[in-house]
PDB file of C-alpha atoms in Angstrom:
ATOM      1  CA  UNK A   1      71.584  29.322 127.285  1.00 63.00           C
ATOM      2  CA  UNK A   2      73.188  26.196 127.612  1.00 70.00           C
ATOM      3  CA  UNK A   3      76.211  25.451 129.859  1.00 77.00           C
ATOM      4  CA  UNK A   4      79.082  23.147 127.773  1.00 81.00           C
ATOM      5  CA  UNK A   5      81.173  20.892 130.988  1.00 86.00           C
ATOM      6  CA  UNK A   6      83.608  19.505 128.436  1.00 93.00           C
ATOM      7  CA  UNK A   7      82.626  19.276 124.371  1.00 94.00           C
ATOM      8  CA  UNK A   8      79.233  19.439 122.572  1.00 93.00           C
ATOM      9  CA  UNK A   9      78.147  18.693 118.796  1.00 93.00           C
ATOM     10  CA  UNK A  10      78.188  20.831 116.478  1.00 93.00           C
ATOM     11  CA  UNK A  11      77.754  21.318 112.485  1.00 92.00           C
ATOM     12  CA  UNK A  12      76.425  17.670 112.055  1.00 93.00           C
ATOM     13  CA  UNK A  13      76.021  16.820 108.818  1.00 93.00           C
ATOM     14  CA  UNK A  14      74.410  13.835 106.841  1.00 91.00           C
ATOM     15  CA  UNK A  15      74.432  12.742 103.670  1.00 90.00           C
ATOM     16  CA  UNK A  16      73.318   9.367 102.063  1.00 88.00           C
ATOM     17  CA  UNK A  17      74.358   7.287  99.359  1.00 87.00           C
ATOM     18  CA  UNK A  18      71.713   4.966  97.568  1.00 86.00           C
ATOM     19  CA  UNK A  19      72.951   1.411  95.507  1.00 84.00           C
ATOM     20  CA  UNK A  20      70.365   0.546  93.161  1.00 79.00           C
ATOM     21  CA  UNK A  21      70.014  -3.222  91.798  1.00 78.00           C
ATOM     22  CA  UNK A  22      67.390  -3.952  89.487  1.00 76.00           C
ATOM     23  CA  UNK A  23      65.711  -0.490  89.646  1.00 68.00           C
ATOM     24  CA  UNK A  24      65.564  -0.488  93.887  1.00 70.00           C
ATOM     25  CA  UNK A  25      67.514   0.728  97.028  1.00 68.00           C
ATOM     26  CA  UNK A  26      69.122  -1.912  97.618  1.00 80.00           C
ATOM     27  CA  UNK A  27      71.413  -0.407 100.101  1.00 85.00           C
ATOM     28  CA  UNK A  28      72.515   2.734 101.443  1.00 87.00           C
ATOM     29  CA  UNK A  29      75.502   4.772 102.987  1.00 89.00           C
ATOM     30  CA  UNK A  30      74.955   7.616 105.367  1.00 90.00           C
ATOM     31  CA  UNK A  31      78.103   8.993 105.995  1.00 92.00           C
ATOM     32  CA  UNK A  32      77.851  11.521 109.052  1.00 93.00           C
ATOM     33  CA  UNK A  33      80.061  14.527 109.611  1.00 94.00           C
ATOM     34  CA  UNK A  34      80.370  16.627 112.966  1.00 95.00           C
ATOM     35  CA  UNK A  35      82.652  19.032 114.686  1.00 95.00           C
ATOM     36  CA  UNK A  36      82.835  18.667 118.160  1.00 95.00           C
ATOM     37  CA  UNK A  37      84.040  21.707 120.486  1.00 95.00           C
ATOM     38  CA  UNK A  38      86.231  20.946 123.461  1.00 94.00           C
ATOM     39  CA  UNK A  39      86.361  23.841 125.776  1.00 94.00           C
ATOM     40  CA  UNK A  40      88.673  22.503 128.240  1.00 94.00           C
ATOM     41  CA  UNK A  41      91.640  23.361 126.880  1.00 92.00           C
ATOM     42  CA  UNK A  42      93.420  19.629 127.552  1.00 95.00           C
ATOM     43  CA  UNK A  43      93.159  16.838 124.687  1.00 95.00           C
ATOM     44  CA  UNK A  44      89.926  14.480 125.265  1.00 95.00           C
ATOM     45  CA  UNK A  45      89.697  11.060 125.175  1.00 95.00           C
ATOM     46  CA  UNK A  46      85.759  10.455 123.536  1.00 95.00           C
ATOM     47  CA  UNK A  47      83.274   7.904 121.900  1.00 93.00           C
ATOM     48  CA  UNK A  48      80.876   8.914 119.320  1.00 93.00           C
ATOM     49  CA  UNK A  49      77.777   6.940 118.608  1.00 91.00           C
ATOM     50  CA  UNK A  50      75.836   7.240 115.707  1.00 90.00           C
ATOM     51  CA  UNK A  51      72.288   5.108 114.998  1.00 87.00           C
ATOM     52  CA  UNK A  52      68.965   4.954 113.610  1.00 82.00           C
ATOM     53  CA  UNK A  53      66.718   4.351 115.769  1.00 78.00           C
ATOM     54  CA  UNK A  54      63.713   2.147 114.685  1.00 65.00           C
ATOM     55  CA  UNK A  55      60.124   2.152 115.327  1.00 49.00           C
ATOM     56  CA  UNK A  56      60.340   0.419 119.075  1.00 43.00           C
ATOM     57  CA  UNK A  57      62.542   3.325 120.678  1.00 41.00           C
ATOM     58  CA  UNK A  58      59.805   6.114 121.037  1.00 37.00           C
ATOM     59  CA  UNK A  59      62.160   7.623 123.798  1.00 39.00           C
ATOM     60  CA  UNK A  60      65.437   9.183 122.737  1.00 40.00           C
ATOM     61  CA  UNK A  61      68.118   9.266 125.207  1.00 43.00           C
ATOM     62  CA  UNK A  62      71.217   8.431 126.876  1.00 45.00           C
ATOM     63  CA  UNK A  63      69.893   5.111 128.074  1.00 46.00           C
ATOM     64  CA  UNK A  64      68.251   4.584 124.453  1.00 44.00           C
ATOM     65  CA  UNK A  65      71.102   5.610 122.319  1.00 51.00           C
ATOM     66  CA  UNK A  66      73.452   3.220 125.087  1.00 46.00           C
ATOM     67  CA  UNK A  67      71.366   0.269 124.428  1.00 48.00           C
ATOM     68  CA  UNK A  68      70.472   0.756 121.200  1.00 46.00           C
ATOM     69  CA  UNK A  69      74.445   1.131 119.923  1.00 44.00           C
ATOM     70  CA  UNK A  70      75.349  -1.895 121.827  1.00 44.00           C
ATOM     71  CA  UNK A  71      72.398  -4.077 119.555  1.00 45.00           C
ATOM     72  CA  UNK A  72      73.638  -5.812 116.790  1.00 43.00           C
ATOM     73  CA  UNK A  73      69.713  -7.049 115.262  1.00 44.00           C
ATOM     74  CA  UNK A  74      68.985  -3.314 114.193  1.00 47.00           C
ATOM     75  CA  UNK A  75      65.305  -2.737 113.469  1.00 46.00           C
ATOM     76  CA  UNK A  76      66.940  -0.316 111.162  1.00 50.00           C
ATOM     77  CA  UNK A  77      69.148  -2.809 109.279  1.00 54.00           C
ATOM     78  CA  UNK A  78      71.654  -0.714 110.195  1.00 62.00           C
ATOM     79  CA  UNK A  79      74.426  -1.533 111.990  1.00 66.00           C
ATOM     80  CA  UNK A  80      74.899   1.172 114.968  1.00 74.00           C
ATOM     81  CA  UNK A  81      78.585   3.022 114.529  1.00 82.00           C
ATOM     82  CA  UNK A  82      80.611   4.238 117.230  1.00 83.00           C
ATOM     83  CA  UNK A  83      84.237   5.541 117.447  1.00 88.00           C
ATOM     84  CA  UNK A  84      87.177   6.824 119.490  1.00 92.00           C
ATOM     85  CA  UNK A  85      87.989  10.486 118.685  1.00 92.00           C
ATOM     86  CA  UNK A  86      90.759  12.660 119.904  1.00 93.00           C
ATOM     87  CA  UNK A  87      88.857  16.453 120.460  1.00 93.00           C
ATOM     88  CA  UNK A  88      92.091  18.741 120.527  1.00 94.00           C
ATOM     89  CA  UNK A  89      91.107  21.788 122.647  1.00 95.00           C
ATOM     90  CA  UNK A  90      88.838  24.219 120.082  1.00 95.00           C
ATOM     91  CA  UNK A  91      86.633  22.614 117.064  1.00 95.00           C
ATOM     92  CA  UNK A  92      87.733  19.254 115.596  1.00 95.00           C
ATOM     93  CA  UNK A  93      86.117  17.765 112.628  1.00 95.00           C
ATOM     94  CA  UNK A  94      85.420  13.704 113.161  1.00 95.00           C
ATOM     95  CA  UNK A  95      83.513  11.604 110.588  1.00 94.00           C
ATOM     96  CA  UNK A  96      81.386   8.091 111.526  1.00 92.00           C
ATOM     97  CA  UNK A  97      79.425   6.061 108.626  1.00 90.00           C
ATOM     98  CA  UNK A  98      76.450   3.796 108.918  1.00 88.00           C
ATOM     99  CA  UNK A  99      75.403   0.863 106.373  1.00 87.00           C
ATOM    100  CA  UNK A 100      71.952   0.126 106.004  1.00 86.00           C
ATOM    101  CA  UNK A 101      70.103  -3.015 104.217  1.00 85.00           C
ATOM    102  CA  UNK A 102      66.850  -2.003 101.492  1.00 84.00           C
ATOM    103  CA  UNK A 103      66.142   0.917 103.527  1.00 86.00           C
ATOM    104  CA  UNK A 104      62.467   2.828 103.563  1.00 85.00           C
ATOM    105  CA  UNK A 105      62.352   5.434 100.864  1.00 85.00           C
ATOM    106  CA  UNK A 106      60.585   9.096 101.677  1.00 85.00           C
ATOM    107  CA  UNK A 107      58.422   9.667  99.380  1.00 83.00           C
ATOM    108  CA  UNK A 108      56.629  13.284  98.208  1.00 79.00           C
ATOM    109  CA  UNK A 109      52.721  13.742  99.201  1.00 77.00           C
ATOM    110  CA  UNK A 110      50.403  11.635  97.240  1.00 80.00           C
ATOM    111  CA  UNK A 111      53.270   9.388  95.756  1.00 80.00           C
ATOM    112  CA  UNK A 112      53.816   7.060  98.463  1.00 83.00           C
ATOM    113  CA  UNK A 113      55.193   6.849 102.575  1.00 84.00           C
ATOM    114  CA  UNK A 114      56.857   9.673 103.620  1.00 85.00           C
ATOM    115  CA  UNK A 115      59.424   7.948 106.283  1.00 86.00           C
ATOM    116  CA  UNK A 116      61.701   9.390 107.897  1.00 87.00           C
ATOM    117  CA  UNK A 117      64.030   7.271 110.357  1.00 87.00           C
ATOM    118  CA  UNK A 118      65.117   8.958 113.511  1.00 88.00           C
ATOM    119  CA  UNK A 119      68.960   9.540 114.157  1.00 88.00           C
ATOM    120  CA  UNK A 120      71.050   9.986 116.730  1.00 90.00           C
ATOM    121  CA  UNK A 121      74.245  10.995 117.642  1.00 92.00           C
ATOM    122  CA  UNK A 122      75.721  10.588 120.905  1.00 92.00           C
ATOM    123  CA  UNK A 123      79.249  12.145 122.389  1.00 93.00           C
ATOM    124  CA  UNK A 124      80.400   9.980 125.305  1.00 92.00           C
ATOM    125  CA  UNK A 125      83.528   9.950 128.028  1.00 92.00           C
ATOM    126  CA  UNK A 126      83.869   6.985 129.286  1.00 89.00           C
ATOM    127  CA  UNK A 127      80.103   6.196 130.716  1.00 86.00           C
ATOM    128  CA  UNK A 128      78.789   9.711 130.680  1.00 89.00           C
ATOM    129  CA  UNK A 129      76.636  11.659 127.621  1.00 90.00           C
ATOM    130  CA  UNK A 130      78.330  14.971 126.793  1.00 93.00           C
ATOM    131  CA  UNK A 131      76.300  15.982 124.415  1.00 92.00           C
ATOM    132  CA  UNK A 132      73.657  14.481 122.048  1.00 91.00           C
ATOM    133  CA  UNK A 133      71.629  15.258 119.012  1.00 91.00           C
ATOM    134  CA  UNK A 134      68.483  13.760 117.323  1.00 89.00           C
ATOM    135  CA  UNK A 135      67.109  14.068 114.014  1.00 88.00           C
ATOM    136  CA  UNK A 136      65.066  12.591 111.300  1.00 88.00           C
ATOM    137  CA  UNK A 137      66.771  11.668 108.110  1.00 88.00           C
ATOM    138  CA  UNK A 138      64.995  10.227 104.814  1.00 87.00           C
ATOM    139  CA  UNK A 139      65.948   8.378 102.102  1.00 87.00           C
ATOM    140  CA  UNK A 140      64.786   9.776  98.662  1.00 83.00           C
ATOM    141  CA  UNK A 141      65.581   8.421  95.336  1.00 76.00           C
ATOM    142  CA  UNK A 142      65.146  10.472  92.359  1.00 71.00           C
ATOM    143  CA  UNK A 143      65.109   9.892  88.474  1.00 65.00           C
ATOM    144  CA  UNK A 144      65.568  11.654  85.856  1.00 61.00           C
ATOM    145  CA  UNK A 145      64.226   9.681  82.951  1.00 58.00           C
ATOM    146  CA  UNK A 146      66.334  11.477  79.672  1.00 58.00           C
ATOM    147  CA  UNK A 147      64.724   8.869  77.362  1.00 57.00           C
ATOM    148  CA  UNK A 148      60.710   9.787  77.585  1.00 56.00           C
ATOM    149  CA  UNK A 149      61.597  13.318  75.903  1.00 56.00           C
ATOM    150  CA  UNK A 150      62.953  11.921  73.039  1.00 57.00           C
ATOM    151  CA  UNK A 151      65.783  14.794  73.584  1.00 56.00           C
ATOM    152  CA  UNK A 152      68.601  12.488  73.934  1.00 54.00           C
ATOM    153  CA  UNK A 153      69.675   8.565  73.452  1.00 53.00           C
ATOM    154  CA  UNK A 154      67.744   5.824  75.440  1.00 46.00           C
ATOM    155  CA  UNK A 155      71.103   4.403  76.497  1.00 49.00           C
ATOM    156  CA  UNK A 156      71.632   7.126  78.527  1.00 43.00           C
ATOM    157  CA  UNK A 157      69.557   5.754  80.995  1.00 43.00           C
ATOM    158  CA  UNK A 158      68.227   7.037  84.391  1.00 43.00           C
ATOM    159  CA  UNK A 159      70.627   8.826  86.490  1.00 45.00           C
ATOM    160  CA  UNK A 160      69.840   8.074  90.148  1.00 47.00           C
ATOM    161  CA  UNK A 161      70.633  10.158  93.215  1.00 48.00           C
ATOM    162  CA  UNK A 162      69.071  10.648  96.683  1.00 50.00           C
ATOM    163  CA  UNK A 163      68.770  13.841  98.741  1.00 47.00           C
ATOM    164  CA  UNK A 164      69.431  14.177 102.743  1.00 42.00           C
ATOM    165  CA  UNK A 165      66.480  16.875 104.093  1.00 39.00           C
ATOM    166  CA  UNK A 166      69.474  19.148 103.890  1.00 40.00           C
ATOM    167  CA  UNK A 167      69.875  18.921 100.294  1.00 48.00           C
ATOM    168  CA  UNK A 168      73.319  19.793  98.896  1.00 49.00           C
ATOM    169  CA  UNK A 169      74.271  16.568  98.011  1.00 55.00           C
ATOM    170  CA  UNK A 170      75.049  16.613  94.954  1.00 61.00           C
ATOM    171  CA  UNK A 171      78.656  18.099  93.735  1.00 68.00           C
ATOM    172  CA  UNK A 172      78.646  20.780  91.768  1.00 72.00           C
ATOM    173  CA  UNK A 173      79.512  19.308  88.541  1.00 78.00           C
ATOM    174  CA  UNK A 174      76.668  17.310  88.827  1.00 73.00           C
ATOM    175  CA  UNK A 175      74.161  19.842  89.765  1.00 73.00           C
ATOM    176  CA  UNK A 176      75.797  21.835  86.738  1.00 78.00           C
ATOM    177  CA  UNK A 177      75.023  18.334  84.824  1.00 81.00           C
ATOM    178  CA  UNK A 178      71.773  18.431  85.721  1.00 75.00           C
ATOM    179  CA  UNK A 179      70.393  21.558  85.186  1.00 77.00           C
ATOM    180  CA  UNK A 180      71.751  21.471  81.791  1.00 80.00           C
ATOM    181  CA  UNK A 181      69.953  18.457  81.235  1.00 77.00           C
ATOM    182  CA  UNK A 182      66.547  19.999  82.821  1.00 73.00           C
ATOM    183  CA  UNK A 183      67.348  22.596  80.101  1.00 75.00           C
ATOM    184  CA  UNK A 184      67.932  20.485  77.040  1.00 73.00           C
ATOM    185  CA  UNK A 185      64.390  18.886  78.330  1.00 69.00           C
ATOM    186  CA  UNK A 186      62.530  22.339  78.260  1.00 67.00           C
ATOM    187  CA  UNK A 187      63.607  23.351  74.872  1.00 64.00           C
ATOM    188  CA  UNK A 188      60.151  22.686  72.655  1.00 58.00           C
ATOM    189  CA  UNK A 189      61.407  23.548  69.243  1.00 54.00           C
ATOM    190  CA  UNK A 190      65.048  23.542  69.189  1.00 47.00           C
TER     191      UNK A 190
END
């Protein structure tokens, strides 16, 4: 059991946005998504912090998440976000975005690095932690090459997308896009 004083975090969600130049990451978007639940009944006044943390914090924590937000030379190359919200009494949806420069790909078994950056997320009042959650995230960048079947027209080209480790990035349309393109790849003898 856990006791709630004020507002927690909850239904955080991530999802990342690759820009390619010359066949790399060049750059990415995470755009994060969270409700927050306010069980005092009265508006609140809070901060949200978002970051990813590089290699030199091994500790995760208030202090941590404090100092590292307040850096503006990110180990991460990204920038650390934070914002005022207004928590209405009940669930309130809030949404924070971080930039980062060439980040570190994941990469399957066998096929490269598999890196995942630690996250955080951090709801303040004033100079107090509410609440605070910590995660890894990874960068993935995937291909599908329509070309090398000979199915369809080189100048299609490579369609590029990345996947958060919670998957369901992609928009239905283009899922539905896909899959009919895994299809027209499968077909040996049409």
């Amino acid at each position: 059991l856990q006791q709630i004083e004020k507002a927690r975090l909850i239904d955080i969600q991530l999802n990342s946005k690759l820009q390619i130049a010359n066949g790399q990451s060049s750059s990415a978007k995470l755009e994060i998504s969270f409700t927050v639940e306010n069980v005092t009944g009265k508006p609140l006044k809070l901060e949200a912090q978002a970051a990813l943390l590089g290699e030199d914090f091994p500790e995760i924590g208030d202090r941590h998440l404090r100092s590292h937000a307040n850096r503006r030379d990110s180990p991460t190359g990204a920038s650390p976000q934070s914002g005022k919200i207004s928590a209405k009494p009940g669930l309130s949806r809030h949404k924070l975005s971080l930039s980062i420069k060439n980040p570190r790909l994941w990469w399957p078994a066998g096929q490269g690095e598999p890196y995942l950056y630690p996250f955080a997320l951090g709801l303040c009042e004033g100079d107090r932690l509410l609440d605070n959650h910590v995660c890894e995230h990874g960068f993935r960048l995937i291909r599908l090459l329509q070309e090398a079947t000979g199915l369809l027209p080189a100048k299609a080209g490579a369609r590029n997308h990345d996947l958060d480790r919670l998957a369901g990035t992609w928009s239905k349309a283009e899922a539905a896009e896909f899959d009919r393109a895994l299809a027209r790849q499968r077909v040996v003898d049409p």
